[in-house]
PDB file of C-alpha atoms in Angstrom:
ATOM      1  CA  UNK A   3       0.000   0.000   0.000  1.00  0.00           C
ATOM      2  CA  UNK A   4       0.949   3.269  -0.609  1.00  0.00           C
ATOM      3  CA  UNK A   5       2.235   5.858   2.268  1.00  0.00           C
ATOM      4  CA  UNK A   6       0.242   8.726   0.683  1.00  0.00           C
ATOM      5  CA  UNK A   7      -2.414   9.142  -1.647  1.00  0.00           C
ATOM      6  CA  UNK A   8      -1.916   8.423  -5.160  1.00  0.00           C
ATOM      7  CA  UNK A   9      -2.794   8.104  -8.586  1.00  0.00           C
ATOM      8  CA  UNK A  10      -1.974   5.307  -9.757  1.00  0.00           C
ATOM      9  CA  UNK A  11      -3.054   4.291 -13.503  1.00  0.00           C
ATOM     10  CA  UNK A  12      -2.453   0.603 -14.629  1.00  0.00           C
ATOM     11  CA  UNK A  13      -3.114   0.594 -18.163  1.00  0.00           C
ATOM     12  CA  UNK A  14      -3.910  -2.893 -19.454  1.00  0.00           C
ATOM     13  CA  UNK A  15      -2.831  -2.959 -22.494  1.00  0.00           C
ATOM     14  CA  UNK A  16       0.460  -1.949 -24.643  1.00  0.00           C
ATOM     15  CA  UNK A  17       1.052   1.770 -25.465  1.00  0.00           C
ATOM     16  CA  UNK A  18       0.508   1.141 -28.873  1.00  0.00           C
ATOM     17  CA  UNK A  19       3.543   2.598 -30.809  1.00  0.00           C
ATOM     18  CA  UNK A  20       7.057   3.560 -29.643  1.00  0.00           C
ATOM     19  CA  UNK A  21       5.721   7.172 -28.621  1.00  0.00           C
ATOM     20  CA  UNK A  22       2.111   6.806 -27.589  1.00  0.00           C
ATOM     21  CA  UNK A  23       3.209   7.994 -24.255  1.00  0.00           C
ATOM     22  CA  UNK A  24       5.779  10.442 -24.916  1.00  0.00           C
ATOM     23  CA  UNK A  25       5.888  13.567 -23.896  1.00  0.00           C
ATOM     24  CA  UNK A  26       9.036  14.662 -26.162  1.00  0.00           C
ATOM     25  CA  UNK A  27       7.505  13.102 -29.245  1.00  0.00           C
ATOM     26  CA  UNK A  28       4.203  14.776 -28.414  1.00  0.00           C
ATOM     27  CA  UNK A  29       1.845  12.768 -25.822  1.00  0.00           C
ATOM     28  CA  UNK A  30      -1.222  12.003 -27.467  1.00  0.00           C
ATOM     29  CA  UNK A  31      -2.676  10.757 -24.120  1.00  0.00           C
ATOM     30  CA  UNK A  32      -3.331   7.319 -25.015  1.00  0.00           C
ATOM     31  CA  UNK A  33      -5.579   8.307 -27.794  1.00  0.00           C
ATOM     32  CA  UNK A  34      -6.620   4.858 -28.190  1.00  0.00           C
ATOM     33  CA  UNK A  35      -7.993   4.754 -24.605  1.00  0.00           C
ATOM     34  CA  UNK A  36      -9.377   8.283 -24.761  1.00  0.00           C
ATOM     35  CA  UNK A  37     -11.625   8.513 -27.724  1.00  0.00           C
ATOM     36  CA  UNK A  38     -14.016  10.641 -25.896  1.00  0.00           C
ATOM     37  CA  UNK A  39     -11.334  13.291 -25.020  1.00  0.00           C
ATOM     38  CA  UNK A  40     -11.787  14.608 -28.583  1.00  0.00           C
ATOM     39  CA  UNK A  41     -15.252  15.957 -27.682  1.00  0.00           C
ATOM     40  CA  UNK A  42     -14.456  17.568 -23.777  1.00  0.00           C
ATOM     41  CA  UNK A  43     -11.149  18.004 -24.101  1.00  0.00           C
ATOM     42  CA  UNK A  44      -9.018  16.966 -19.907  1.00  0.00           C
ATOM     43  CA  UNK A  45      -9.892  19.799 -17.621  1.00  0.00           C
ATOM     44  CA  UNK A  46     -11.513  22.495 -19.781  1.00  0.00           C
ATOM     45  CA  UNK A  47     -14.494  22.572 -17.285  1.00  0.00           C
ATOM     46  CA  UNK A  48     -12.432  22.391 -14.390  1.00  0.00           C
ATOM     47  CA  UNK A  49      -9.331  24.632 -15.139  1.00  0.00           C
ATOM     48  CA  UNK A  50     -10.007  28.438 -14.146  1.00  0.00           C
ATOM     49  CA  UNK A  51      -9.773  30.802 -16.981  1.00  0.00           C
ATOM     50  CA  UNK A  52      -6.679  32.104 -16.121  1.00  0.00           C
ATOM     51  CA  UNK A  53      -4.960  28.875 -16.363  1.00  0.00           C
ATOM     52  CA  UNK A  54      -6.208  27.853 -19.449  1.00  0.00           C
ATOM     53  CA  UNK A  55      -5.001  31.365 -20.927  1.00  0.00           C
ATOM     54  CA  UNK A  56      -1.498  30.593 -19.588  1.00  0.00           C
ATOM     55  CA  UNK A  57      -1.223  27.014 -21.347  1.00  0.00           C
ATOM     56  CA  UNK A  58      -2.555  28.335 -24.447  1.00  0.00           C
ATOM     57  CA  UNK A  59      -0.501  27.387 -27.403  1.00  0.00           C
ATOM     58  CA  UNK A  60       1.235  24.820 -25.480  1.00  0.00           C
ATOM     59  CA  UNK A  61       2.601  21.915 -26.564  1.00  0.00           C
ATOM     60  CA  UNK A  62       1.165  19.175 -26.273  1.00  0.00           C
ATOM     61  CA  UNK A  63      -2.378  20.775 -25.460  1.00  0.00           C
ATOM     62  CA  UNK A  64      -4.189  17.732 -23.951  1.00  0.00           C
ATOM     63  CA  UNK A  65      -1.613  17.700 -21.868  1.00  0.00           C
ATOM     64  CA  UNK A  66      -1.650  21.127 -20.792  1.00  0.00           C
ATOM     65  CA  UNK A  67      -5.172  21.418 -20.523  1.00  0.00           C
ATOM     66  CA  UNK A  68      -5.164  18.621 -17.591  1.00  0.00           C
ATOM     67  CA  UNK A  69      -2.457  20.260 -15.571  1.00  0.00           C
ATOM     68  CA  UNK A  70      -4.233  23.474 -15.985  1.00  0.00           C
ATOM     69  CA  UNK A  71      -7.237  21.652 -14.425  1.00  0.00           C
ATOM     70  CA  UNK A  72      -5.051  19.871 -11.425  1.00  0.00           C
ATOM     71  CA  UNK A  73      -3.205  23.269 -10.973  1.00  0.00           C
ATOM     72  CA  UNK A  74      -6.851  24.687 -10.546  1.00  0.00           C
ATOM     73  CA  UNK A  75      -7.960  22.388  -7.879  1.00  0.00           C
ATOM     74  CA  UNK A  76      -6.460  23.341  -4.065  1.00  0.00           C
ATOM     75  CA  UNK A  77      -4.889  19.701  -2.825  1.00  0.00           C
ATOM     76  CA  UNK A  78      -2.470  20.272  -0.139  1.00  0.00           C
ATOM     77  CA  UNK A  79      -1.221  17.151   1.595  1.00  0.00           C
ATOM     78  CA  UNK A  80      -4.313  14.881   3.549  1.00  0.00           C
ATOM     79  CA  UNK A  81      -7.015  17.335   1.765  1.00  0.00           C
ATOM     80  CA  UNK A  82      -7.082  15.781  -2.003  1.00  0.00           C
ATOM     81  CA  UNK A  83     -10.803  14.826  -1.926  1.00  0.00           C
ATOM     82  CA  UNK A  84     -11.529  17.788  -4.635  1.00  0.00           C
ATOM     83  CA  UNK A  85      -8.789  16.408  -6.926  1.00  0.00           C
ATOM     84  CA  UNK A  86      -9.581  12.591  -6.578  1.00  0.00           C
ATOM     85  CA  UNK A  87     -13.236  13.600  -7.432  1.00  0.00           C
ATOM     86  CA  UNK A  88     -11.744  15.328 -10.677  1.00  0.00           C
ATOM     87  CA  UNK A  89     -10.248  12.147 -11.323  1.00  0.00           C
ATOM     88  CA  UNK A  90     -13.017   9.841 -10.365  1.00  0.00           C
ATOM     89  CA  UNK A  91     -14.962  11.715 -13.127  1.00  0.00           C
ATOM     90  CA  UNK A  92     -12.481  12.111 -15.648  1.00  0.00           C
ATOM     91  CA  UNK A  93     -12.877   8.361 -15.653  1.00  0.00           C
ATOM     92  CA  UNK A  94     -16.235   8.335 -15.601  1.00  0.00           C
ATOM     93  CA  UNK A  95     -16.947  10.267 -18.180  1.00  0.00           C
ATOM     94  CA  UNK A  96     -14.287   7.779 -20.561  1.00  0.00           C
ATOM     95  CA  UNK A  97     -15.779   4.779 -19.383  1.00  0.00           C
ATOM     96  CA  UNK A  98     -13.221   3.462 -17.312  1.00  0.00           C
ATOM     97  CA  UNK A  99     -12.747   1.791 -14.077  1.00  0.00           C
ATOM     98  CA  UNK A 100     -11.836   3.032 -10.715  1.00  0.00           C
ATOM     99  CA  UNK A 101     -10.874   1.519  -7.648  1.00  0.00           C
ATOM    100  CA  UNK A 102     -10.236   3.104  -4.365  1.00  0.00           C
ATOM    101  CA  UNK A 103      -8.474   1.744  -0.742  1.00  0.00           C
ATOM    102  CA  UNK A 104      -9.678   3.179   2.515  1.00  0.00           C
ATOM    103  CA  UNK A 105      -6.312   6.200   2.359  1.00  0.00           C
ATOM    104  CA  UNK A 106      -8.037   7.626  -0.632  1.00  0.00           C
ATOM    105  CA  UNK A 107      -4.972   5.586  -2.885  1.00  0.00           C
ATOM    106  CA  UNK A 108      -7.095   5.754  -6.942  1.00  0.00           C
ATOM    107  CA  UNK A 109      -6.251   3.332  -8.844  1.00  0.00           C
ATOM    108  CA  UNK A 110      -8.026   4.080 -12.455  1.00  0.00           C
ATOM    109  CA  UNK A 111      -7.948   0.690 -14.910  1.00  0.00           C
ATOM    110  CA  UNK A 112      -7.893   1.078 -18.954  1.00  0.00           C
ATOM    111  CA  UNK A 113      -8.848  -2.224 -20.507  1.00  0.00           C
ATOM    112  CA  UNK A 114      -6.112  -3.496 -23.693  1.00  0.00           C
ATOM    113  CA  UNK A 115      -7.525  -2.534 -27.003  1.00  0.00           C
ATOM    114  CA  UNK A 116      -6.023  -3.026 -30.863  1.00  0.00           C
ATOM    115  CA  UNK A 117      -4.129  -6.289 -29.703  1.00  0.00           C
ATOM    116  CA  UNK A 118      -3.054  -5.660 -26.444  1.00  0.00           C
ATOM    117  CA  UNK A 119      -5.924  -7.054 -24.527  1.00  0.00           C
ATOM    118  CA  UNK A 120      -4.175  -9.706 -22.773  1.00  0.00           C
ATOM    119  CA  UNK A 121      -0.689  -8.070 -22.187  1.00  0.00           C
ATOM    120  CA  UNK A 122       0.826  -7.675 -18.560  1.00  0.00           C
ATOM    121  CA  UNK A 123      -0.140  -4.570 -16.902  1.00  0.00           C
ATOM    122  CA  UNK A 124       1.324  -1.523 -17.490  1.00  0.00           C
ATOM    123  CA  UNK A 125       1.340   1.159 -14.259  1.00  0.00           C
ATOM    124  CA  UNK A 126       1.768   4.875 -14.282  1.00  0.00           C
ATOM    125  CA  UNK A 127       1.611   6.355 -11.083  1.00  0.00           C
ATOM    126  CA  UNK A 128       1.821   9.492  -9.447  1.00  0.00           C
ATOM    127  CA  UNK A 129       0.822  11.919  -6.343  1.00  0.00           C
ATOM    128  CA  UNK A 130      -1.672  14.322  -6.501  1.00  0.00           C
ATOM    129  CA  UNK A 131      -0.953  16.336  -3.340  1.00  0.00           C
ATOM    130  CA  UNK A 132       1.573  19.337  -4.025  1.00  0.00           C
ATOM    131  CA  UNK A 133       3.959  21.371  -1.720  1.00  0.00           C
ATOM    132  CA  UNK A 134       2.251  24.420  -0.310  1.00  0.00           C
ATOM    133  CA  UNK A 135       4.839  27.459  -0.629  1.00  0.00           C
ATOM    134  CA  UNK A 136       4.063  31.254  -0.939  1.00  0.00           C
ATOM    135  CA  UNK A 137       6.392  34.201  -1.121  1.00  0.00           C
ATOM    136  CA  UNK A 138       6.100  36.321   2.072  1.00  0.00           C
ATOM    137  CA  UNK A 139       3.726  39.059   0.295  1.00  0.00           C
ATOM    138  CA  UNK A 140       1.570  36.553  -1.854  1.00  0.00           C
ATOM    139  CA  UNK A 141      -2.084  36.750   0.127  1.00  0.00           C
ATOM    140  CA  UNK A 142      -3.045  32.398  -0.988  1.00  0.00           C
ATOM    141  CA  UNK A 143      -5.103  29.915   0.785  1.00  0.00           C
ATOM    142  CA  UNK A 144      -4.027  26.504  -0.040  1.00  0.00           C
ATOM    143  CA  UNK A 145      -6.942  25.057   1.126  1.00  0.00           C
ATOM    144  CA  UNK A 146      -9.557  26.886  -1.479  1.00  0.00           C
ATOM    145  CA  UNK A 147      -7.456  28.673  -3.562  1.00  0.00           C
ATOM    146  CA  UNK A 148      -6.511  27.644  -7.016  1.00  0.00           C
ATOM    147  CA  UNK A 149      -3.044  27.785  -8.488  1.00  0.00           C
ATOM    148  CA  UNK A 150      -2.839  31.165 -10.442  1.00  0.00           C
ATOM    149  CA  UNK A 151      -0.269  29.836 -13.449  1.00  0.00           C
ATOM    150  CA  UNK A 152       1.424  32.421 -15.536  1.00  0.00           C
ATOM    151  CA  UNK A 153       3.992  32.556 -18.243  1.00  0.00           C
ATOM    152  CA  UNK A 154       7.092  34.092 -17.655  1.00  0.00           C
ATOM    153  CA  UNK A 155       9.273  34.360 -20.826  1.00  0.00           C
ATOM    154  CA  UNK A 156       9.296  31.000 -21.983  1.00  0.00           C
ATOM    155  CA  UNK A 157       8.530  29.400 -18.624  1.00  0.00           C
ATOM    156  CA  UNK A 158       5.222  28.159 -16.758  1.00  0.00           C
ATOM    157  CA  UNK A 159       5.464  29.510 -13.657  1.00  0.00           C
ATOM    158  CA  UNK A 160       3.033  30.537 -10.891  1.00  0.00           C
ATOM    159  CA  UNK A 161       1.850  33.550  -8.991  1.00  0.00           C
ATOM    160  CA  UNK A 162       3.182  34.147  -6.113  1.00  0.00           C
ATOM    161  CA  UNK A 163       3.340  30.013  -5.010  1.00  0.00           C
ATOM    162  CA  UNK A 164       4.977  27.511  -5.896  1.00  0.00           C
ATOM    163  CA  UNK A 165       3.913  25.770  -9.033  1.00  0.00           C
ATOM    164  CA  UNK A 166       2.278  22.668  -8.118  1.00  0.00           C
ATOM    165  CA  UNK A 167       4.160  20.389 -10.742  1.00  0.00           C
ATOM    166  CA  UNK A 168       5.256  17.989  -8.512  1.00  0.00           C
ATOM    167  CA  UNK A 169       3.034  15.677  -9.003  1.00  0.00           C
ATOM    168  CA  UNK A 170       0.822  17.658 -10.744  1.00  0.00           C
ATOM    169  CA  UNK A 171       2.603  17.396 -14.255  1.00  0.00           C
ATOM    170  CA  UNK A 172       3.392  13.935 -13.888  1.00  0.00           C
ATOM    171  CA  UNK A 173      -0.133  13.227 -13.163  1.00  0.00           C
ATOM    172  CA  UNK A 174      -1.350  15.303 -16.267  1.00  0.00           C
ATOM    173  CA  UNK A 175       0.895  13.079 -18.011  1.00  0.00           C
ATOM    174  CA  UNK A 176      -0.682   9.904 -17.001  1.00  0.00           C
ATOM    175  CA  UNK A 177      -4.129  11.735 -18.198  1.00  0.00           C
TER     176      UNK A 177
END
């Protein structure tokens, strides 16, 4: 069992093609297992405004798009219930399975598709919790507020916190 909550995504099937998970070759989020993501594209009725604007453009989008939405969502450490939710339904609404221990630990199953429907197990996982920082001045409330992302030059950053990336990118990624 896992020490903290998690996401942890066991994909049952192979990631069809070399790259189908890649974020340097340009993630397509398992479009195979995420038909439906064409139509409601990850987080665009979760992310606030302001963080969709700042992943705009972005590369690749889907991906974006869902850490905008987990950026959006407060989840300091032992209060993730708003983010597991977000999760619960992103599954939901693709059809897929969920399974959850007594910790709040997710656990969200894709069945194999094209070939791969009786390959071993693949697992992604990730935490959804994030470190709650803010400069001295910054007036945030980790507990309702959401991440206010911004770019700066070339570089995602946030405003006036810290960014939320760890996990939250890694968890986009698994989206």
């Amino acid at each position: 069992m896992l020490r903290s909550r998690a996401l942890a995504a066991a994909f049952l099937s192979h990631l069809v093609g070399a790259s189908a998970f890649s974020v340097m070759s340009g993630l397509t989020a398992i479009e195979k297992v995420r038909e439906k993501s064409r139509e409601t594209p990850p987080g665009t009725r979760v992310a606030t405004p302001q963080n969709l604007a700042a992943v705009d453009g972005l590369e690749p989008a889907n991906l974006w798009r869902s850490f905008a939405a987990i950026a959006s969502i407060p989840r300091p450490s032992k209060k993730e219930e708003r983010v597991l939710e977000f999760l619960k339904s992103f599954a939901k609404e693709r059809g897929l399975a969920t399974k959850e221990d007594a910790v709040g630990n997710l656990v969200i199953l894709a069945p194999g598709r094209n070939g791969g429907e009786n390959a071993k197990p693949v697992v992604l996982q990730g935490h959804v919790d994030m470190v709650c920082e803010k400069n001295s001045d910054t007036v945030f409330d980790f507990d309702a507020d959401p991440i206010r992302l911004m770019m700066a030059s070339e570089w995602l950053t946030a405003d006036g916190t810290t960014l939320g990336a760890d996990n939250g990118i890694g968890c986009a990624t698994i989206l």
